[in-house]
Amino acid sequence: MAMEEETALVVGSSSPTHTLNHKRDIHVLSWAFLLIFLAYGAVQNLESTINTEGDLGTISLGILYVSFAVFSVVASLVVRNLGTKNALILGSTGYWLFIAANLVPTWYTMVPASLFLGFASSIIWVGQGTYLTSTAHSHANDHELHEGAVIGKFNGEFWGMFACHQLVGNLITLALLRDGKGGKTTGTTFLFVMFLCSSTIGSILMCFLSKRNDKEGELQDSSATFSSAVVSLLKTILALLLDIRILLVIPLLAYSGLQQAFVWAEYTKYLIKPTLGERGVGGAMAVYGVFDAICSVAAGRLTSGLSSITLIVSLGAFIQAIVLCLLLLNYSISGGLLGTLYLLLIGGMWGIGDGVLNTQLSAFLGILFKHDLEGAFAQLKLWQSISIAVVYFLSSYISFQTMVVIMLAALCISVAGFLFLTLQMEKVFSRRAS
């Protein structure tokens, strides 16, 4: 009897430990990504305005996202072999190297750094999606909570923290950069050194994450040859691509990348820089980040299942559609304070849409594809990176208005496919319930 009571006490006391571990890991993951991406995000926003010789900055970003797309095909296999924690640590090194390359920006430093960052990005993001969702599943199972609500809450916390990188990173940029003589910007070296320190701390934080499953860090069975691993990977990719659910959501995955690239490449270049100058880019992106962060946290907390995801995505898409229509009709307010506030409001509204897509797509994939998380998040990053690369390479050849038309058409097609899928899924769930 005494032994049973002692056992009960041990079992009972383990529950709070699990709670702290799961939540602690989400806190550590969120802070690590914030420190890494406040540095990288600010550097990325500056690429097209600082490294202008031979269009080095823009072309480097295009190469980065092409590399990202290519390596996304094999990212799930790499993450499975390395384990999510090791993949996150290795992936973080690519961002450090890219920032360091900007200290001596030449074709010989930027192109190799961009190629390696493409690989690093593919595994860090597949690792992030898999790690966060598996942590949410574990937390829900340990405490008998609703999986959809936990996934939504954890995604809300992560993406809310992540969106703050635009605010913090761009405020640092705004504080340290100065417009020098002859139109040159000064203070970039000190800025990049500061960002390297931030990225280093973020990478170190990754080491404090808990391992999430027994297979992490283990290589595949010795009997499994490289060719059999590749065959298995191809079968997994093909199986996913033959799944009608992923086919219907691919347009929205691609659009989520398009809308991110639009604010990085088009909004800053054609709307902010001509009006507010290079230093104004940091302030405008900070406003975008504030709205993105608030919306990410709010959307995450409101997520409870497919119905809530459908409603939240529809609202976010509607807000971005309003922005695109205003831009398409060339609606603007004359210069001065009102003109500046209007441009910042456009960025804020766009940030709301980005916050919605980040949290809801991650939660949606986590609910629908919980038996193949690596594959599902690899598809997310594959289509996002392809669409981002397309924007960077096309931006020099098409007008701003043409890009807005493409964005509006892509939004309508992607939302239509998503709504059709969610309606079909709701019907399936209703039949099972009855």
XYZ file of C-alpha atoms in Angstrom:
434
model
C 0.000 0.000 0.000
C 2.784 2.392 0.922
C 4.593 1.438 -2.258
C 1.472 2.211 -4.333
C 1.091 5.607 -2.677
C 4.759 6.391 -3.329
C 4.359 5.368 -6.967
C 1.259 7.529 -7.271
C 3.175 10.486 -5.862
C 5.995 9.984 -8.367
C 3.575 9.696 -11.283
C 1.566 12.651 -10.097
C 4.662 14.794 -9.664
C 5.868 14.059 -13.166
C 2.957 15.897 -14.762
C 4.072 19.418 -13.811
C 7.572 18.546 -15.026
C 6.164 17.595 -18.415
C 4.160 20.834 -18.484
C 7.234 22.902 -17.736
C 9.330 21.011 -20.297
C 6.862 21.430 -23.146
C 6.218 25.100 -22.468
C 9.880 25.779 -21.727
C 10.861 24.315 -25.094
C 8.385 26.573 -26.903
C 9.772 29.594 -25.000
C 13.369 28.638 -25.878
C 12.470 27.951 -29.528
C 10.639 31.283 -29.822
C 13.476 33.320 -28.284
C 16.113 31.555 -30.397
C 14.258 32.332 -33.628
C 13.638 35.922 -32.525
C 17.363 36.533 -31.922
C 18.413 34.888 -35.197
C 15.762 36.466 -37.395
C 15.827 39.991 -35.968
C 19.359 39.973 -37.399
C 18.671 38.166 -40.662
C 15.340 39.887 -41.346
C 16.837 43.362 -41.047
C 19.785 42.392 -43.268
C 17.410 40.926 -45.854
C 15.351 44.144 -45.906
C 18.545 46.117 -46.631
C 19.961 43.861 -49.358
C 18.268 45.574 -52.302
C 19.195 49.071 -51.073
C 22.770 48.578 -49.745
C 24.345 45.958 -52.067
C 23.289 47.647 -55.283
C 26.422 47.155 -57.391
C 25.499 44.733 -60.158
C 22.220 44.118 -58.274
C 24.246 41.906 -55.920
C 21.771 42.082 -53.037
C 18.647 41.204 -55.020
C 20.351 38.448 -57.035
C 21.825 36.943 -53.854
C 18.347 36.709 -52.345
C 17.039 35.142 -55.545
C 19.825 32.524 -55.438
C 19.083 31.937 -51.743
C 15.425 31.107 -52.354
C 16.139 28.934 -55.397
C 18.563 26.985 -53.207
C 15.906 26.915 -50.476
C 13.390 25.420 -52.918
C 15.801 22.765 -54.213
C 16.921 21.622 -50.755
C 13.331 21.620 -49.452
C 12.816 18.464 -51.531
C 15.282 16.524 -49.347
C 14.884 18.539 -46.132
C 12.476 16.058 -44.539
C 15.002 13.208 -45.033
C 17.815 15.310 -43.526
C 15.672 16.273 -40.516
C 14.653 12.656 -39.917
C 18.291 11.544 -39.934
C 19.669 14.418 -37.859
C 16.700 14.763 -35.518
C 14.779 18.017 -35.165
C 17.026 19.521 -32.482
C 20.250 18.890 -34.427
C 18.615 20.168 -37.622
C 17.637 23.392 -35.851
C 21.200 23.923 -34.571
C 22.812 23.216 -37.962
C 20.246 25.355 -39.768
C 20.981 28.355 -37.573
C 24.615 28.459 -38.775
C 23.537 29.439 -42.292
C 22.067 32.719 -41.082
C 25.265 33.571 -39.197
C 27.353 32.945 -42.317
C 25.068 35.048 -44.536
C 25.239 38.028 -42.162
C 29.029 37.650 -41.945
C 29.273 37.653 -45.763
C 27.648 41.096 -45.779
C 30.702 42.498 -43.997
C 32.632 41.897 -47.234
C 29.862 41.829 -49.878
C 31.299 40.425 -53.119
C 30.120 37.757 -55.542
C 32.662 35.375 -53.991
C 31.223 35.769 -50.482
C 27.518 36.395 -51.067
C 26.776 33.630 -53.595
C 28.285 30.722 -51.556
C 26.676 32.097 -48.383
C 23.313 32.325 -50.161
C 23.578 28.750 -51.443
C 24.425 27.393 -47.995
C 21.677 29.465 -46.362
C 19.191 27.914 -48.796
C 20.123 24.471 -47.427
C 20.178 25.716 -43.823
C 16.790 27.433 -44.191
C 15.158 24.291 -45.565
C 16.154 22.160 -42.585
C 15.627 24.790 -39.881
C 12.057 25.466 -41.011
C 11.102 21.826 -41.478
C 12.686 21.193 -38.087
C 10.783 24.108 -36.523
C 7.389 23.005 -37.821
C 7.979 19.396 -36.816
C 9.408 20.268 -33.386
C 6.652 22.722 -32.459
C 3.814 20.462 -33.618
C 5.203 17.329 -31.948
C 5.657 19.347 -28.723
C 2.027 20.475 -28.948
C 0.847 16.886 -29.537
C 2.847 15.697 -26.507
C 1.477 18.476 -24.315
C -2.110 17.751 -25.404
C -1.709 14.001 -24.798
C -0.040 14.442 -21.409
C -2.805 16.703 -20.116
C -5.791 15.387 -22.118
C -6.313 18.719 -23.887
C -7.822 19.462 -27.303
C -5.021 19.015 -29.870
C -6.212 21.782 -32.189
C -6.367 24.331 -29.364
C -2.875 23.452 -28.104
C -1.381 23.554 -31.613
C -3.030 26.938 -32.165
C -1.804 28.323 -28.834
C 1.788 27.139 -29.342
C 1.830 28.451 -32.916
C 0.408 31.752 -31.703
C 3.187 32.149 -29.146
C 5.932 31.181 -31.598
C 4.725 33.308 -34.519
C 3.925 36.241 -32.233
C 7.496 36.211 -30.940
C 8.852 35.584 -34.429
C 6.966 38.543 -35.903
C 8.635 40.801 -33.317
C 11.891 40.329 -35.222
C 10.664 42.874 -37.761
C 10.038 45.390 -34.985
C 13.255 44.862 -33.006
C 15.620 44.318 -35.952
C 14.364 47.295 -37.915
C 14.380 49.607 -34.900
C 18.047 48.682 -34.378
C 18.655 49.451 -38.065
C 16.854 52.763 -37.748
C 18.960 53.689 -34.703
C 22.387 52.709 -36.064
C 22.291 53.575 -39.778
C 22.994 57.106 -40.920
C 22.645 58.740 -44.324
C 26.172 59.849 -45.257
C 27.519 62.125 -47.955
C 26.854 61.312 -51.572
C 23.790 59.209 -50.757
C 25.887 56.508 -49.052
C 24.716 54.847 -45.839
C 27.138 54.694 -42.888
C 27.175 52.443 -39.830
C 26.612 49.162 -41.668
C 29.738 47.416 -40.311
C 28.829 48.024 -36.662
C 25.219 47.048 -37.427
C 26.254 43.703 -38.965
C 28.598 42.942 -36.038
C 25.692 43.556 -33.634
C 23.526 41.218 -35.696
C 26.244 38.532 -35.667
C 26.257 38.641 -31.862
C 22.470 38.311 -31.758
C 22.525 35.380 -34.188
C 25.245 33.650 -32.147
C 23.191 33.850 -28.943
C 20.172 32.457 -30.808
C 22.194 29.478 -32.062
C 23.461 28.775 -28.543
C 19.894 28.831 -27.210
C 18.976 26.040 -29.659
C 21.319 23.745 -27.733
C 19.060 23.957 -24.667
C 16.040 22.425 -26.445
C 14.877 19.001 -25.287
C 15.002 16.090 -27.692
C 11.554 15.179 -28.899
C 11.727 11.486 -29.820
C 13.869 8.375 -29.412
C 15.127 8.420 -32.992
C 16.638 11.900 -32.877
C 20.264 12.082 -33.760
C 20.330 8.491 -34.945
C 21.211 7.553 -38.470
C 19.054 5.164 -40.428
C 19.524 1.429 -39.974
C 22.819 0.274 -41.458
C 20.968 -2.068 -43.804
C 19.248 0.916 -45.376
C 21.482 2.103 -48.189
C 21.582 5.611 -49.587
C 19.602 4.532 -52.646
C 16.837 2.974 -50.551
C 16.638 6.163 -48.483
C 16.235 8.216 -51.673
C 13.589 5.827 -52.987
C 11.727 6.073 -49.685
C 11.917 9.864 -49.851
C 10.582 9.943 -53.413
C 7.708 7.660 -52.432
C 6.840 9.940 -49.518
C 6.914 13.057 -51.729
C 4.832 11.341 -54.419
C 2.317 10.081 -51.859
C 1.868 13.608 -50.528
C 1.560 15.114 -54.012
C -1.130 12.548 -54.861
C -3.067 13.542 -51.737
C -5.927 15.802 -52.823
C -5.671 17.712 -49.524
C -2.117 18.926 -50.186
C -2.947 19.688 -53.835
C -5.800 21.964 -52.782
C -3.698 23.786 -50.182
C -0.537 24.206 -52.334
C -1.833 27.465 -53.921
C -2.236 28.972 -50.444
C 1.227 27.730 -49.420
C 2.660 29.437 -52.494
C 0.666 32.621 -51.874
C 1.980 32.830 -48.314
C 5.469 33.064 -49.833
C 4.362 35.571 -52.478
C 2.882 37.938 -49.914
C 6.071 37.820 -47.806
C 8.292 38.590 -50.790
C 5.893 41.340 -51.868
C 6.444 43.306 -48.663
C 10.225 42.684 -48.688
C 10.868 43.508 -52.356
C 7.960 45.624 -53.650
C 6.473 47.507 -50.694
C 9.853 48.767 -49.476
C 11.192 49.555 -52.957
C 8.208 51.223 -54.642
C 6.207 52.677 -51.742
C 8.484 53.326 -48.760
C 11.937 54.222 -50.132
C 10.717 56.944 -52.589
C 8.736 58.603 -49.791
C 10.667 57.976 -46.566
C 14.167 57.078 -47.796
C 16.383 54.139 -46.811
C 16.121 54.832 -43.079
C 12.339 54.861 -43.436
C 12.430 51.220 -44.555
C 13.363 50.191 -41.002
C 10.527 52.188 -39.443
C 7.927 50.941 -41.924
C 8.953 47.312 -41.454
C 8.828 47.817 -37.678
C 5.169 48.865 -37.961
C 4.537 45.845 -40.186
C 6.178 43.648 -37.532
C 4.047 45.058 -34.685
C 0.777 44.267 -36.474
C 2.156 40.878 -37.545
C 3.111 39.977 -33.950
C -0.181 41.073 -32.374
C -2.208 39.254 -35.005
C -0.099 36.083 -34.676
C -0.722 35.857 -30.926
C -4.429 36.683 -31.259
C -5.007 34.254 -34.151
C -3.162 31.491 -32.302
C -5.308 31.899 -29.195
C -8.523 31.903 -31.247
C -7.602 28.667 -33.069
C -9.590 25.638 -31.916
C -10.046 23.525 -35.052
C -10.817 23.587 -38.766
C -13.819 25.927 -38.421
C -11.845 28.611 -36.619
C -8.896 28.236 -39.031
C -11.244 28.706 -42.004
C -12.787 31.842 -40.518
C -9.447 33.413 -39.503
C -7.786 32.709 -42.884
C -10.793 34.182 -44.711
C -10.572 37.363 -42.622
C -6.831 37.727 -43.219
C -7.258 37.154 -46.958
C -10.032 39.778 -47.093
C -7.772 42.383 -45.436
C -4.943 41.724 -47.894
C -7.428 41.852 -50.789
C -8.473 45.361 -49.662
C -4.818 46.465 -49.681
C -4.235 45.027 -53.151
C -7.362 46.729 -54.514
C -6.229 50.082 -53.103
C -2.818 49.627 -54.728
C -4.354 48.434 -58.000
C -6.617 51.493 -58.169
C -3.514 53.587 -57.431
C -5.278 55.158 -54.464
C -2.943 57.403 -52.525
C -2.904 60.373 -50.180
C -0.746 63.381 -50.954
C 2.544 63.758 -49.080
C 2.937 64.959 -45.542
C 1.921 63.269 -42.311
C -1.285 61.752 -43.718
C 0.595 60.302 -46.679
C 3.176 58.715 -44.369
C 0.495 57.304 -42.059
C -1.349 55.847 -45.047
C 1.775 53.971 -46.191
C 2.378 52.686 -42.664
C -1.262 51.584 -42.409
C -0.866 49.624 -45.646
C 2.121 47.844 -44.096
C 0.207 47.199 -40.869
C -2.764 45.676 -42.710
C -0.381 43.493 -44.697
C 1.214 42.376 -41.443
C -2.205 41.233 -40.178
C -2.546 38.957 -43.200
C 0.959 37.579 -42.733
C 0.309 36.833 -39.059
C -2.863 34.960 -39.981
C -1.200 32.845 -42.670
C 1.833 31.956 -40.532
C -0.152 30.704 -37.553
C -3.081 29.136 -39.373
C -1.143 27.290 -42.090
C 1.160 25.744 -39.478
C -1.805 24.700 -37.333
C -3.723 23.433 -40.384
C -0.846 21.232 -41.575
C -0.232 20.023 -38.023
C -3.855 18.859 -37.728
C -4.247 17.306 -41.191
C -0.815 15.685 -41.593
C 0.212 14.789 -38.036
C 1.529 11.393 -39.231
C 3.962 13.010 -41.691
C 4.902 16.348 -40.176
C 8.340 16.544 -41.834
C 6.826 15.957 -45.277
C 4.004 18.454 -44.757
C 6.278 21.260 -43.531
C 8.778 20.483 -46.297
C 5.940 21.089 -48.788
C 5.129 24.384 -47.036
C 8.694 25.653 -47.340
C 9.159 24.263 -50.845
C 6.254 26.233 -52.305
C 6.973 29.315 -50.207
C 10.596 29.458 -51.334
C 9.700 28.895 -55.001
C 7.210 31.773 -54.948
C 9.629 34.068 -53.075
C 12.376 33.339 -55.630
C 9.941 34.098 -58.470
C 9.161 37.521 -56.993
C 12.840 38.428 -56.573
C 13.732 37.407 -60.125
C 10.631 38.959 -61.736
C 10.648 42.240 -59.809
C 13.264 43.759 -62.131
C 11.306 42.879 -65.279
C 7.665 43.686 -64.496
C 5.964 46.817 -63.210
C 4.603 47.272 -59.716
C 1.018 47.313 -61.005
C 1.544 44.024 -62.852
C 2.854 42.458 -59.656
C -0.232 43.657 -57.775
C -2.490 42.035 -60.402
C -0.567 38.744 -60.068
C -0.875 38.923 -56.277
C -4.631 39.531 -56.404
C -5.205 36.653 -58.845
C -3.050 34.311 -56.718
C -4.970 35.312 -53.574
C -8.362 34.564 -55.140
C -7.267 31.163 -56.525
C -5.554 30.073 -53.303
C -8.440 31.032 -51.011
C -10.950 29.290 -53.311
C -8.950 26.034 -53.129
C -8.540 26.347 -49.364
C -12.245 26.979 -48.727
C -13.231 24.024 -50.918
C -10.859 21.772 -48.956
C -12.040 22.919 -45.518
C -15.710 22.498 -46.514
C -15.022 18.939 -47.675
C -13.108 18.180 -44.458
C -15.944 19.544 -42.317
C -18.364 17.235 -44.134
C -16.122 14.245 -43.454
C -15.825 15.104 -39.760
C -19.593 15.627 -39.495
C -20.254 12.177 -40.960
C -17.821 10.568 -38.516
C -19.434 12.375 -35.607
C -22.907 11.225 -36.626
